[in-house]
XYZ file of C-alpha atoms in Angstrom:
680
model
C -41.826 5.757 6.043
C -39.011 6.560 8.527
C -39.466 5.292 11.872
C -39.328 7.487 15.032
C -35.902 5.979 15.918
C -34.611 6.864 12.198
C -35.825 10.290 12.448
C -34.085 10.935 15.768
C -30.850 9.367 14.301
C -31.067 11.858 11.264
C -31.911 14.953 13.513
C -28.813 14.079 15.919
C -26.634 13.743 12.694
C -27.959 17.074 11.389
C -27.296 18.817 14.999
C -23.832 17.366 15.127
C -22.916 18.698 11.543
C -24.429 22.070 12.192
C -22.236 22.351 15.286
C -19.084 21.247 13.531
C -19.752 23.858 10.697
C -20.229 26.345 13.269
C -17.082 25.516 15.010
C -15.327 25.595 11.611
C -16.575 29.339 11.021
C -15.232 30.157 14.734
C -11.803 28.559 13.625
C -11.959 30.650 10.353
C -12.417 33.972 12.206
C -9.657 33.142 14.672
C -7.072 32.185 11.897
C -8.075 35.357 10.276
C -7.426 37.593 13.396
C -4.236 35.444 13.948
C -3.192 36.342 10.504
C -3.853 39.997 10.957
C -1.824 40.086 14.262
C 1.027 38.412 12.591
C 0.922 41.016 9.880
C 0.788 43.747 12.395
C 3.735 42.295 14.289
C 5.892 42.321 11.121
C 4.862 45.732 10.245
C 5.539 46.950 14.027
C 9.168 45.528 13.686
C 10.124 46.737 10.507
C 8.655 50.284 11.534
C 10.644 50.375 14.816
C 13.469 47.909 14.552
C 16.234 50.817 14.598
C 14.767 52.312 17.730
C 14.410 49.076 19.687
C 16.542 48.911 23.057
C 20.344 47.998 22.516
C 19.845 44.983 24.644
C 17.392 43.497 22.242
C 14.721 42.770 24.974
C 12.079 44.269 22.998
C 13.075 42.398 19.820
C 12.946 39.171 21.703
C 9.578 39.946 23.276
C 8.159 40.560 19.724
C 9.743 37.749 18.255
C 8.283 35.258 21.046
C 4.951 37.019 20.540
C 5.189 36.408 16.804
C 6.156 32.798 17.178
C 3.583 32.009 19.612
C 0.818 33.510 17.350
C 2.190 31.452 14.198
C 1.966 28.193 16.432
C -1.450 29.090 17.495
C -2.629 29.446 13.880
C -0.858 26.261 12.915
C -2.654 24.451 15.463
C -5.979 25.944 14.723
C -5.332 25.175 11.180
C -4.861 21.561 12.110
C -7.900 21.462 13.849
C -9.915 22.923 11.100
C -8.481 20.190 8.669
C -9.781 17.342 11.187
C -13.251 19.262 11.516
C -13.691 19.487 7.807
C -12.880 15.550 7.425
C -15.502 14.899 9.977
C -18.049 16.795 7.919
C -18.080 13.705 5.704
C -18.477 10.971 8.496
C -18.650 12.398 12.001
C -18.903 9.253 13.735
C -19.418 5.499 12.680
C -20.213 3.973 16.015
C -22.190 4.287 19.387
C -21.806 2.286 22.501
C -24.314 2.569 25.368
C -22.485 1.921 28.769
C -23.906 1.598 32.239
C -21.517 2.050 34.905
C -21.488 -0.135 37.819
C -23.952 1.213 40.473
C -25.677 3.381 38.013
C -29.276 2.836 36.676
C -29.096 4.801 33.449
C -26.527 4.203 30.539
C -24.316 6.830 29.091
C -24.213 7.161 25.204
C -20.787 7.625 23.497
C -20.571 8.167 19.832
C -17.192 7.130 18.275
C -15.535 9.145 15.211
C -12.018 9.758 14.069
C -11.548 12.662 16.136
C -12.995 14.233 19.495
C -15.479 16.756 19.237
C -16.989 18.969 21.981
C -19.110 22.064 22.137
C -16.070 24.073 23.868
C -12.667 23.154 24.761
C -12.447 20.892 27.756
C -16.335 20.170 27.609
C -17.978 16.700 27.495
C -17.361 15.264 23.889
C -20.336 14.974 21.515
C -18.167 12.726 19.527
C -15.315 10.562 20.961
C -11.964 9.866 19.255
C -11.755 6.229 18.250
C -8.390 6.154 20.274
C -10.021 7.276 23.561
C -10.249 4.979 26.189
C -13.860 4.509 26.449
C -13.863 3.848 22.506
C -12.271 0.517 23.164
C -15.610 -0.902 24.376
C -16.987 -0.594 20.897
C -13.988 -2.757 19.537
C -13.731 -5.157 22.355
C -17.246 -6.077 23.674
C -20.603 -7.349 22.642
C -23.785 -6.557 24.592
C -23.052 -7.636 28.423
C -20.589 -7.074 31.030
C -17.588 -4.814 30.062
C -14.641 -2.555 31.171
C -12.142 -0.071 30.016
C -9.107 1.323 31.194
C -9.520 5.011 32.041
C -6.611 7.407 33.578
C -8.638 7.166 36.835
C -8.489 3.186 36.585
C -10.497 0.544 35.580
C -14.262 1.361 34.700
C -16.579 -1.581 35.284
C -20.253 -1.727 33.920
C -22.200 -3.175 31.289
C -22.867 -2.462 27.488
C -26.460 -2.288 26.953
C -26.611 -1.312 23.269
C -24.037 -1.084 20.291
C -24.840 0.665 16.794
C -23.001 0.848 13.686
C -23.429 3.632 11.091
C -22.307 4.312 7.777
C -22.327 8.104 6.920
C -20.979 9.462 3.571
C -20.893 13.216 2.468
C -22.880 13.950 5.700
C -25.784 11.655 4.825
C -26.830 8.658 6.911
C -26.589 5.521 4.603
C -27.603 3.070 7.509
C -27.699 2.556 11.204
C -28.401 -0.468 12.886
C -28.166 -1.957 16.435
C -25.772 -4.869 16.438
C -25.149 -7.730 19.088
C -21.943 -8.690 17.403
C -18.597 -6.945 18.057
C -18.286 -5.878 14.572
C -21.134 -7.221 12.330
C -19.616 -9.502 9.757
C -22.022 -8.094 7.064
C -20.620 -4.568 7.652
C -17.088 -6.058 7.344
C -18.016 -7.904 4.117
C -19.146 -4.686 2.556
C -16.174 -2.933 3.452
C -14.017 -5.614 1.884
C -16.133 -6.300 -1.120
C -15.635 -2.558 -2.058
C -13.706 -1.538 -4.865
C -9.853 -1.216 -4.544
C -8.686 2.260 -4.074
C -5.251 3.911 -4.782
C -4.962 4.660 -1.110
C -4.787 2.001 1.648
C -8.162 2.200 3.669
C -8.170 2.982 7.147
C -9.929 0.473 9.218
C -11.387 2.319 12.298
C -15.038 1.336 11.435
C -13.848 -2.415 11.517
C -11.060 -2.878 13.904
C -11.236 -6.538 15.199
C -10.651 -7.336 18.646
C -7.061 -8.753 18.148
C -6.150 -5.751 16.004
C -7.310 -3.524 18.703
C -5.097 -4.969 21.212
C -2.187 -4.395 19.036
C -3.170 -0.773 18.279
C -3.630 0.172 21.885
C -0.316 -1.862 22.924
C 1.836 0.996 24.788
C 3.753 -1.247 27.274
C 5.915 -3.164 24.824
C 9.170 -1.418 23.590
C 9.412 -3.694 20.301
C 6.243 -5.188 18.793
C 6.711 -7.624 16.028
C 3.627 -8.289 13.882
C 3.873 -11.313 11.553
C 0.807 -11.725 9.552
C -0.548 -13.509 6.496
C -0.911 -11.688 3.250
C -4.186 -9.500 3.782
C -4.309 -9.880 7.446
C -4.317 -5.884 7.741
C -0.684 -5.830 9.506
C 0.242 -2.661 7.713
C -3.112 -0.906 8.579
C -2.800 -2.108 12.144
C 0.699 -0.753 12.300
C -0.270 2.714 10.984
C -3.351 2.779 13.423
C -0.825 1.892 16.145
C 1.199 4.932 15.275
C -1.913 7.214 15.238
C -2.951 5.920 18.834
C 0.765 6.342 20.195
C 0.658 9.856 18.913
C -2.582 10.397 20.531
C -1.744 8.745 23.861
C 1.600 10.492 24.275
C 1.264 14.111 22.973
C 3.750 15.569 25.317
C 6.585 13.422 24.238
C 5.723 12.186 20.647
C 5.047 14.050 17.616
C 4.715 13.132 13.878
C 8.338 14.386 13.257
C 9.619 11.511 16.015
C 8.148 8.793 13.762
C 10.008 7.154 10.798
C 8.499 4.283 8.377
C 10.953 2.392 6.478
C 8.977 1.206 3.605
C 9.712 -1.028 0.715
C 9.277 1.651 -2.135
C 8.117 5.105 -2.852
C 4.924 3.792 -4.552
C 4.054 2.071 -1.078
C 4.894 5.315 0.713
C 2.453 7.144 -1.421
C -0.099 4.182 -0.910
C -0.024 4.795 2.640
C 0.682 8.559 2.999
C -3.000 9.418 3.858
C -3.640 7.099 6.418
C -2.401 9.302 9.567
C -3.962 12.569 8.311
C -7.218 10.486 7.759
C -7.062 9.653 11.452
C -6.408 13.108 12.573
C -2.639 13.075 12.815
C 0.062 14.753 10.648
C 2.156 12.770 8.094
C 5.196 11.109 9.071
C 8.743 10.611 7.579
C 9.063 7.634 5.302
C 11.950 6.307 3.161
C 13.366 3.092 2.103
C 16.640 1.689 3.928
C 18.523 1.357 0.512
C 17.840 5.267 0.186
C 19.114 5.821 3.687
C 22.173 3.654 2.920
C 22.915 5.420 -0.216
C 22.994 8.579 1.361
C 25.254 7.555 4.176
C 27.617 6.142 1.854
C 28.215 9.019 -0.683
C 31.477 9.946 0.828
C 32.477 6.159 0.238
C 31.225 5.638 -3.551
C 29.569 7.555 -6.055
C 26.988 5.129 -6.483
C 25.257 2.048 -4.944
C 23.088 -0.810 -6.110
C 19.667 -1.462 -4.468
C 17.603 -4.250 -3.675
C 15.679 -4.072 -6.805
C 19.019 -4.288 -8.776
C 19.806 -7.400 -7.024
C 16.437 -8.817 -7.845
C 16.589 -7.994 -11.642
C 20.184 -9.842 -11.613
C 18.737 -12.744 -9.867
C 15.778 -12.887 -12.309
C 17.825 -12.276 -15.500
C 18.249 -15.192 -17.818
C 21.142 -17.177 -16.494
C 20.633 -15.296 -13.103
C 23.405 -15.085 -10.584
C 25.466 -18.038 -9.926
C 25.170 -20.125 -6.915
C 28.663 -19.025 -5.650
C 27.569 -15.456 -5.842
C 24.301 -16.048 -3.989
C 26.096 -17.667 -1.356
C 28.691 -14.937 -1.029
C 25.599 -12.596 -0.649
C 24.012 -14.583 1.983
C 27.427 -14.739 3.785
C 27.837 -10.937 3.897
C 24.450 -10.536 5.440
C 24.822 -13.144 8.226
C 25.450 -13.208 11.896
C 28.765 -15.027 10.999
C 29.828 -12.058 8.842
C 29.010 -9.595 11.604
C 31.506 -11.713 13.877
C 34.043 -11.590 11.226
C 33.873 -7.973 10.986
C 34.333 -7.748 14.660
C 37.562 -10.001 14.597
C 38.901 -7.719 11.763
C 38.424 -4.550 13.924
C 39.776 -5.957 16.833
C 43.139 -6.325 14.851
C 42.939 -3.303 12.667
C 44.479 -0.758 15.341
C 47.939 -1.777 14.478
C 47.674 -1.950 11.028
C 45.820 1.361 10.641
C 48.166 3.735 12.517
C 51.480 5.399 12.047
C 52.146 7.585 14.885
C 54.499 10.539 15.364
C 54.829 13.541 17.425
C 52.981 16.660 17.445
C 54.395 20.167 17.828
C 52.778 23.672 17.926
C 55.198 26.756 19.053
C 56.566 25.428 22.357
C 54.043 22.628 22.923
C 54.751 19.075 22.117
C 52.903 15.769 22.237
C 55.436 13.095 21.997
C 54.644 9.919 20.011
C 54.482 7.897 23.317
C 52.052 10.394 24.698
C 49.747 10.244 21.667
C 49.777 6.375 21.736
C 48.647 6.581 25.566
C 46.037 8.815 24.581
C 44.819 6.689 21.608
C 44.811 3.247 23.456
C 43.753 4.410 26.775
C 42.074 7.654 27.158
C 40.136 7.509 24.151
C 39.793 3.817 23.715
C 36.096 3.838 24.099
C 35.731 6.158 20.816
C 35.389 4.586 17.427
C 38.835 3.990 15.768
C 38.511 6.861 12.974
C 37.179 9.360 15.470
C 40.040 9.061 18.114
C 42.543 11.251 16.405
C 39.739 13.755 16.465
C 39.745 13.561 20.065
C 43.579 13.826 20.418
C 43.468 16.939 18.026
C 40.873 18.560 20.483
C 42.918 17.700 23.306
C 45.996 19.146 21.993
C 44.370 22.343 20.778
C 42.903 22.747 24.290
C 46.337 22.210 25.806
C 47.952 24.876 23.540
C 45.200 27.492 24.146
C 45.303 26.963 27.879
C 49.172 27.247 27.745
C 49.201 30.387 25.649
C 46.004 32.012 26.716
C 45.022 32.402 23.218
C 42.584 30.991 20.374
C 44.311 29.061 17.813
C 43.834 30.357 14.371
C 41.975 28.562 11.537
C 45.188 27.992 9.658
C 47.037 26.591 12.592
C 43.996 24.498 13.602
C 43.877 23.001 10.015
C 47.830 22.277 10.406
C 47.041 20.126 13.615
C 44.132 18.442 12.013
C 46.013 17.336 8.749
C 49.077 16.258 11.210
C 46.746 14.020 13.179
C 44.736 12.648 10.207
C 47.994 11.596 8.532
C 48.783 9.395 11.392
C 45.998 7.024 9.943
C 47.561 4.936 7.259
C 44.260 5.641 5.319
C 40.868 6.905 6.346
C 39.306 5.674 3.248
C 36.666 3.151 4.085
C 36.512 1.590 0.704
C 40.179 0.697 1.049
C 39.760 -0.533 4.737
C 36.734 -2.858 3.494
C 39.119 -4.095 0.918
C 41.668 -5.068 3.597
C 38.802 -6.846 5.476
C 37.574 -8.826 2.280
C 41.143 -9.824 1.302
C 41.796 -11.035 4.845
C 38.734 -13.207 4.989
C 39.056 -14.667 1.401
C 36.278 -12.466 -0.467
C 37.045 -10.935 -3.688
C 38.001 -7.348 -3.284
C 36.441 -4.252 -4.898
C 38.178 -2.766 -7.976
C 40.450 0.108 -6.961
C 38.972 3.474 -8.272
C 38.634 7.076 -7.307
C 35.515 7.672 -5.451
C 33.534 9.270 -8.364
C 33.969 6.160 -10.316
C 32.956 3.639 -7.631
C 29.615 1.918 -7.648
C 28.981 -0.440 -4.786
C 27.382 -4.097 -5.572
C 24.325 -4.501 -3.382
C 26.068 -7.154 -1.533
C 28.608 -4.743 -0.317
C 26.232 -1.948 0.551
C 25.382 -2.819 4.215
C 28.870 -4.478 5.049
C 30.362 -1.233 4.041
C 27.696 0.671 6.154
C 28.233 -1.379 9.046
C 31.999 -1.004 8.777
C 31.617 2.781 8.613
C 29.388 2.971 11.857
C 31.719 0.872 13.831
C 35.010 2.895 12.628
C 33.127 6.434 12.831
C 30.419 5.938 15.370
C 27.430 6.789 12.992
C 25.316 9.311 14.635
C 22.285 7.599 16.572
C 19.041 9.092 15.383
C 17.726 10.359 18.700
C 15.004 12.636 17.324
C 13.350 9.259 16.168
C 11.303 7.931 18.943
C 9.267 5.409 17.319
C 10.549 3.239 14.145
C 8.226 1.177 11.819
C 9.798 -1.563 9.691
C 7.647 -3.080 7.021
C 8.410 -6.101 5.173
C 10.719 -7.343 7.933
C 11.434 -10.637 6.348
C 13.251 -8.842 3.631
C 15.873 -7.479 6.175
C 19.035 -9.356 6.973
C 20.892 -10.133 10.341
C 23.354 -7.351 9.253
C 20.624 -4.756 8.545
C 18.958 -5.425 11.727
C 22.351 -4.951 13.600
C 22.708 -1.429 11.746
C 19.212 -0.655 12.773
C 19.617 -1.659 16.346
C 22.644 0.586 16.631
C 21.318 3.568 14.793
C 17.625 3.474 16.719
C 17.404 2.980 20.330
C 13.790 3.881 20.208
C 10.425 1.923 20.395
C 9.646 -0.017 17.314
C 6.851 -1.685 15.358
C 8.359 -4.490 13.003
C 5.817 -6.191 10.608
C 5.900 -8.703 7.704
C 4.964 -12.034 6.366
C 7.597 -14.779 6.371
C 5.864 -16.297 3.172
C 6.870 -13.236 1.122
C 10.434 -13.202 1.303
C 12.148 -11.717 -1.900
C 15.079 -14.206 -2.173
C 13.076 -17.312 -1.927
C 14.212 -18.244 1.672
C 11.397 -18.494 4.147
C 12.517 -16.568 7.334
C 10.496 -16.970 10.644
C 11.481 -13.269 12.046
C 9.700 -14.230 15.364
C 12.477 -16.427 16.140
C 15.376 -14.563 14.785
C 14.576 -11.127 16.167
C 14.832 -11.684 19.848
C 18.422 -12.902 19.149
C 19.292 -9.562 17.858
C 17.154 -7.282 20.155
C 16.906 -9.178 23.142
C 14.076 -10.352 25.183
C 12.431 -7.053 25.305
C 10.155 -7.689 22.216
C 6.479 -8.904 22.160
C 5.598 -11.250 19.181
C 2.075 -11.285 17.473
C 0.774 -13.438 14.722
C -2.200 -12.413 12.820
C -3.534 -15.510 11.144
C -6.963 -14.263 9.573
C -6.786 -12.687 6.011
C -9.390 -10.279 5.035
C -8.209 -9.080 1.767
C -8.853 -12.046 -0.719
C -12.167 -13.754 -1.511
C -12.153 -17.543 -0.293
C -11.638 -18.636 -3.930
C -8.398 -16.353 -4.277
C -7.059 -17.175 -0.782
C -7.634 -20.973 -1.078
C -5.881 -20.799 -4.254
C -2.760 -18.860 -2.810
C -2.496 -21.382 0.009
C -2.170 -24.106 -2.526
C 0.899 -22.557 -3.898
C 3.189 -24.339 -1.649
C 2.613 -22.050 1.563
C 1.069 -22.557 4.793
C -2.577 -23.525 5.103
C -2.901 -22.298 8.496
C -4.529 -18.955 7.439
C -7.887 -18.287 8.596
C -10.111 -16.971 5.799
C -12.963 -14.356 6.221
C -16.039 -15.660 4.573
C -16.317 -13.588 1.644
C -16.798 -15.386 -1.925
C -16.247 -14.277 -5.820
C -15.104 -15.443 -8.778
C -13.197 -18.542 -9.293
C -9.586 -18.299 -9.908
C -8.736 -18.385 -13.921
C -5.641 -20.314 -15.203
C -4.539 -20.463 -18.902
C -1.733 -21.363 -20.874
C -0.490 -19.238 -23.721
C 2.205 -19.900 -26.527
C 3.877 -16.509 -25.939
C 4.316 -13.653 -23.506
C 2.657 -11.322 -25.844
C -0.492 -13.503 -26.328
C -0.834 -13.499 -22.667
C -0.657 -9.715 -22.404
C -3.304 -9.331 -25.171
C -5.483 -11.843 -23.196
C -5.114 -9.782 -20.096
C -6.135 -6.592 -21.895
C -9.312 -8.322 -23.281
C -10.214 -9.466 -19.772
C -10.178 -6.020 -18.050
C -13.218 -5.053 -16.421
C -12.409 -1.538 -15.451
C -15.506 -0.246 -17.141
C -17.814 -3.201 -17.337
C -17.895 -3.812 -13.821
C -16.676 -0.527 -12.531
C -13.537 -1.975 -10.800
C -11.296 0.952 -9.861
C -8.049 -0.985 -10.212
C -6.244 -3.774 -12.220
C -2.835 -4.987 -12.349
C -0.822 -6.942 -14.950
C 2.003 -8.378 -12.611
C 5.161 -9.935 -14.270
C 8.364 -11.182 -13.162
C 11.130 -8.738 -14.471
C 11.469 -5.033 -15.250
C 12.105 -5.918 -18.847
C 8.648 -7.897 -19.294
C 6.941 -4.964 -17.610
C 8.494 -2.615 -20.181
C 7.319 -4.969 -22.791
C 3.879 -5.291 -21.425
C 3.597 -1.638 -21.125
C 4.410 -1.057 -24.830
C 2.038 -3.739 -26.042
C -0.813 -2.253 -24.095
C -0.015 1.290 -25.104
C -0.114 0.056 -28.774
C -3.642 -1.078 -28.265
C -4.550 2.510 -26.812
C -4.943 1.245 -23.275
C -3.974 3.481 -20.561
C -1.360 2.255 -18.290
C 0.116 3.298 -15.100
C 3.670 1.848 -15.021
C 5.284 1.327 -11.909
C 9.082 0.972 -11.467
C 11.592 1.716 -8.552
C 11.362 5.260 -9.161
C 7.694 5.665 -9.282
C 5.968 7.672 -6.424
C 2.322 7.492 -7.169
C -0.213 4.498 -7.354
C -3.233 5.548 -9.853
C -6.509 4.302 -10.516
C -6.957 2.274 -13.522
C -4.551 -0.458 -14.962
C -0.875 -0.697 -13.215
C 1.800 -2.737 -14.926
C 4.613 -3.669 -12.485
C 6.790 -6.597 -11.169
C 5.780 -8.919 -8.526
C 8.474 -7.339 -6.097
C 7.120 -4.106 -6.421
C 3.370 -5.075 -6.074
C 4.186 -5.990 -2.446
C 1.958 -4.441 0.009
C -0.436 -3.035 -2.710
C -3.867 -4.669 -3.693
C -6.131 -4.575 -6.766
C -9.603 -5.660 -7.772
C -8.335 -7.507 -10.730
C -4.888 -9.166 -10.925
C -3.445 -10.953 -14.074
C -0.087 -12.552 -13.355
C 2.115 -13.440 -16.243
C 3.923 -16.519 -15.295
C 7.067 -17.972 -16.868
C 6.106 -21.442 -15.749
C 9.490 -21.645 -13.888
C 10.127 -23.814 -10.773
C 12.233 -22.611 -8.007
C 11.892 -20.717 -4.634
C 11.571 -17.250 -6.255
C 9.246 -18.214 -9.007
C 6.974 -19.796 -6.131
C 7.337 -16.685 -4.081
C 6.267 -14.528 -7.275
C 3.005 -16.815 -7.797
C 2.182 -16.273 -4.216
C 2.812 -12.525 -3.904
C 0.899 -11.862 -7.180
C -2.025 -14.058 -6.218
C -2.471 -12.189 -2.885
C -2.673 -8.987 -4.458
C -6.211 -9.643 -5.905
C -9.291 -8.338 -3.967
C -11.897 -9.913 -6.223
C -10.470 -11.463 -9.403
C -7.483 -13.473 -10.167
C -6.076 -14.680 -13.611
C -2.917 -16.875 -13.492
C -1.543 -16.724 -17.299
C 1.286 -19.099 -17.903
C 3.513 -18.797 -21.210
C-alpha cells in the first residue's frame, strides 16, 4: 500500500505533466497562428508588390515582420521539442535548501530544462545548469552554498531526493544523504549499452560538475582514463556554456573535431537531449582534405596510415621516423627557416603599366618588402594589385574594366616564379633532405598522410589561411592522436576558447603522449589541466584486466562487478570468429550491443563475410560509416575508440609491440559487461 509521501509525489508528478501538456497545447496554437500570419504576409506581398512604394520602405517593413514571425515560430518549436522531451522525465532530482536567516527551506526540482507556469515566473522545474542546481551535485545534507548572479547564497541542504521517471511514470523516489547514491549510479552503469552516448545529468559527480560549470578558463584540457566520462563531461560542458552565455554563444558557434563519422553519430543526440540544438562536427582529416583540394586531388587520412602500419611487413622504421619528424616541433622550425629565405627565390619582379600609369620594379619591390611585409608571401602581390588599381582609378577618375583588372592581376601573379604550393613544398623537402613528391598535374596528385599537414601548414603560412572567427568554442576529442604540427595549425585557425580531451594511454601510433605537459608549450600558460582518474564504464574485472596490459594502474575503479574476462587460444582467425559468434548473448541475456573487434580492415571484412555466411546480422563499421546500430558490430580497434558495447570479442594476432599493446587496451576498455580476448 502506497504511503502518504508516495501518493503526494505521484500527485505532484501528474500535476507537472498536466501543466507541461497544457503548455505544449498553447505552443501548438501559437505556432499554428504564426504559420497563418506567415502565409498571410506572403499572400499580401504577392498581391501588392507591384504597388509598393518606389523606395522599398513598405517591402522592407513586410520582410522584417516576416523574418520576426519566422524566428518566433522557430523559437516556439524549439521550446515545444524541449517540453515534449520533458514529458518522458520532467525531473530527476530535488534539493531542499534553507537560506541563511530563513526558517523554512525552499524546494527545487531539477530536470533537463526550466519549466515555469508563465514566462518569467518561478520555475516548477529548474534546468540542471541553473546556479541553484549545483547544490544537487556538490553537496550532501548540511551547510552549502551556490553562486547566484547576485552573489554567493549560503544556507543548508535539509534534504535531497533522487527520482527515476520513465514515460511519465515514477519508477522510484528516495531521499539520499549521499551526493549521488552509489546504487543509483551502479544501476545506470549496469544498464545495457545503447547506440547513443548516455547523458549523465542524473549522475554527474562533484569533480565532473566542477569541469562542466567552468567558465573562467579559456582552454580546458581534460585527460582521463578510458571510461572516465570525459567525452560526456565535455559535451555537457558545451550545453552549460550555451545556457550560461546565450547572448554571445549559439550552437552554430561551436565545432567538435571528432575522430570519425560513427563517433559523430554516437554523440549527436546529446545536446538536443539536454535542451540545446546540434552542433557542427567533423574530423580534422576531412577539414584538411577540403582545404587542400586546390593543391592535390586526393589525400590519405589517418586510417590509411594505420592500415599501412598494420599491414604485413608494415611501414619501415625509416618511413615511420620521417613521419614523426614531419609532425614535430623541429619540423615547424625547419619550415619557418625555409620561409624566411623563400622571398628571394620566389620572386621575379618587373614594372607594371596601365595607360599612362606606371609602377616601376623598384617601387613594387618597396611595396612588397616594406609596405606589405606583414602580409603572407602569396598574398602580397594581391595587395600590390589593389594598390595599383586604386592609384589608376583615382588618377583617371574611372572604374577599371574587368578585362583590364584581369590583365593587372595576371601581370602581378606572374612576378611569382610559381604559386603552386605543391612545387614550393618540394623545394622545402629538397632543401631539408626529405624525399620529394612526384611531379604530377593536380588531378593526378594524391598526398601521403605524412605530407598532408606539413602542406596545410605551409599553405596557411604563405596565404594566411582564414581564421575561423565564427567558431567561438572548439572541442578536440582524442587529443593524444594530434601532433605538434596539427596543434600549431589549430592554434592559428581558432583563437577561441577550447575544450581538449583524451587519454594518453590510447594513442594510435603506440607512442604514449602526456598532452598535459605538451599543450602548454603550444598554447601558453592560459590553460587549465584536469585529470579524471576514476573509471565508470567497465566492471572491476574488465578494468583490472585492462590495467594489467602494460598500462597505468593509477585508475580508480567504481565498484561494479560482473563476468570474469575470458582468454582463449585458437588455431586460426576463422575459428576465433566462429567461437565469438557462438558466444553472442544478444538474445539470451538481452544485451543491446556486441562488438567483434579486429586489428585491420582486411580482417574486419573477413569476419563480416564469415558471420554473414552463418546468417548472423552484422553492422560493419569502416571509415565511411555514419551510423552505430544495435546488435553485433564488426570493426577495427582504431575505429572502436570512444564507443562502448555490452559484449566485446577481440581477435588478437598475438603479436608484440606498442601498437599491438594499444590495440588490446583499446579493445578491452570498450566492454561494459563482458570481455573475451581470443588469440589466434
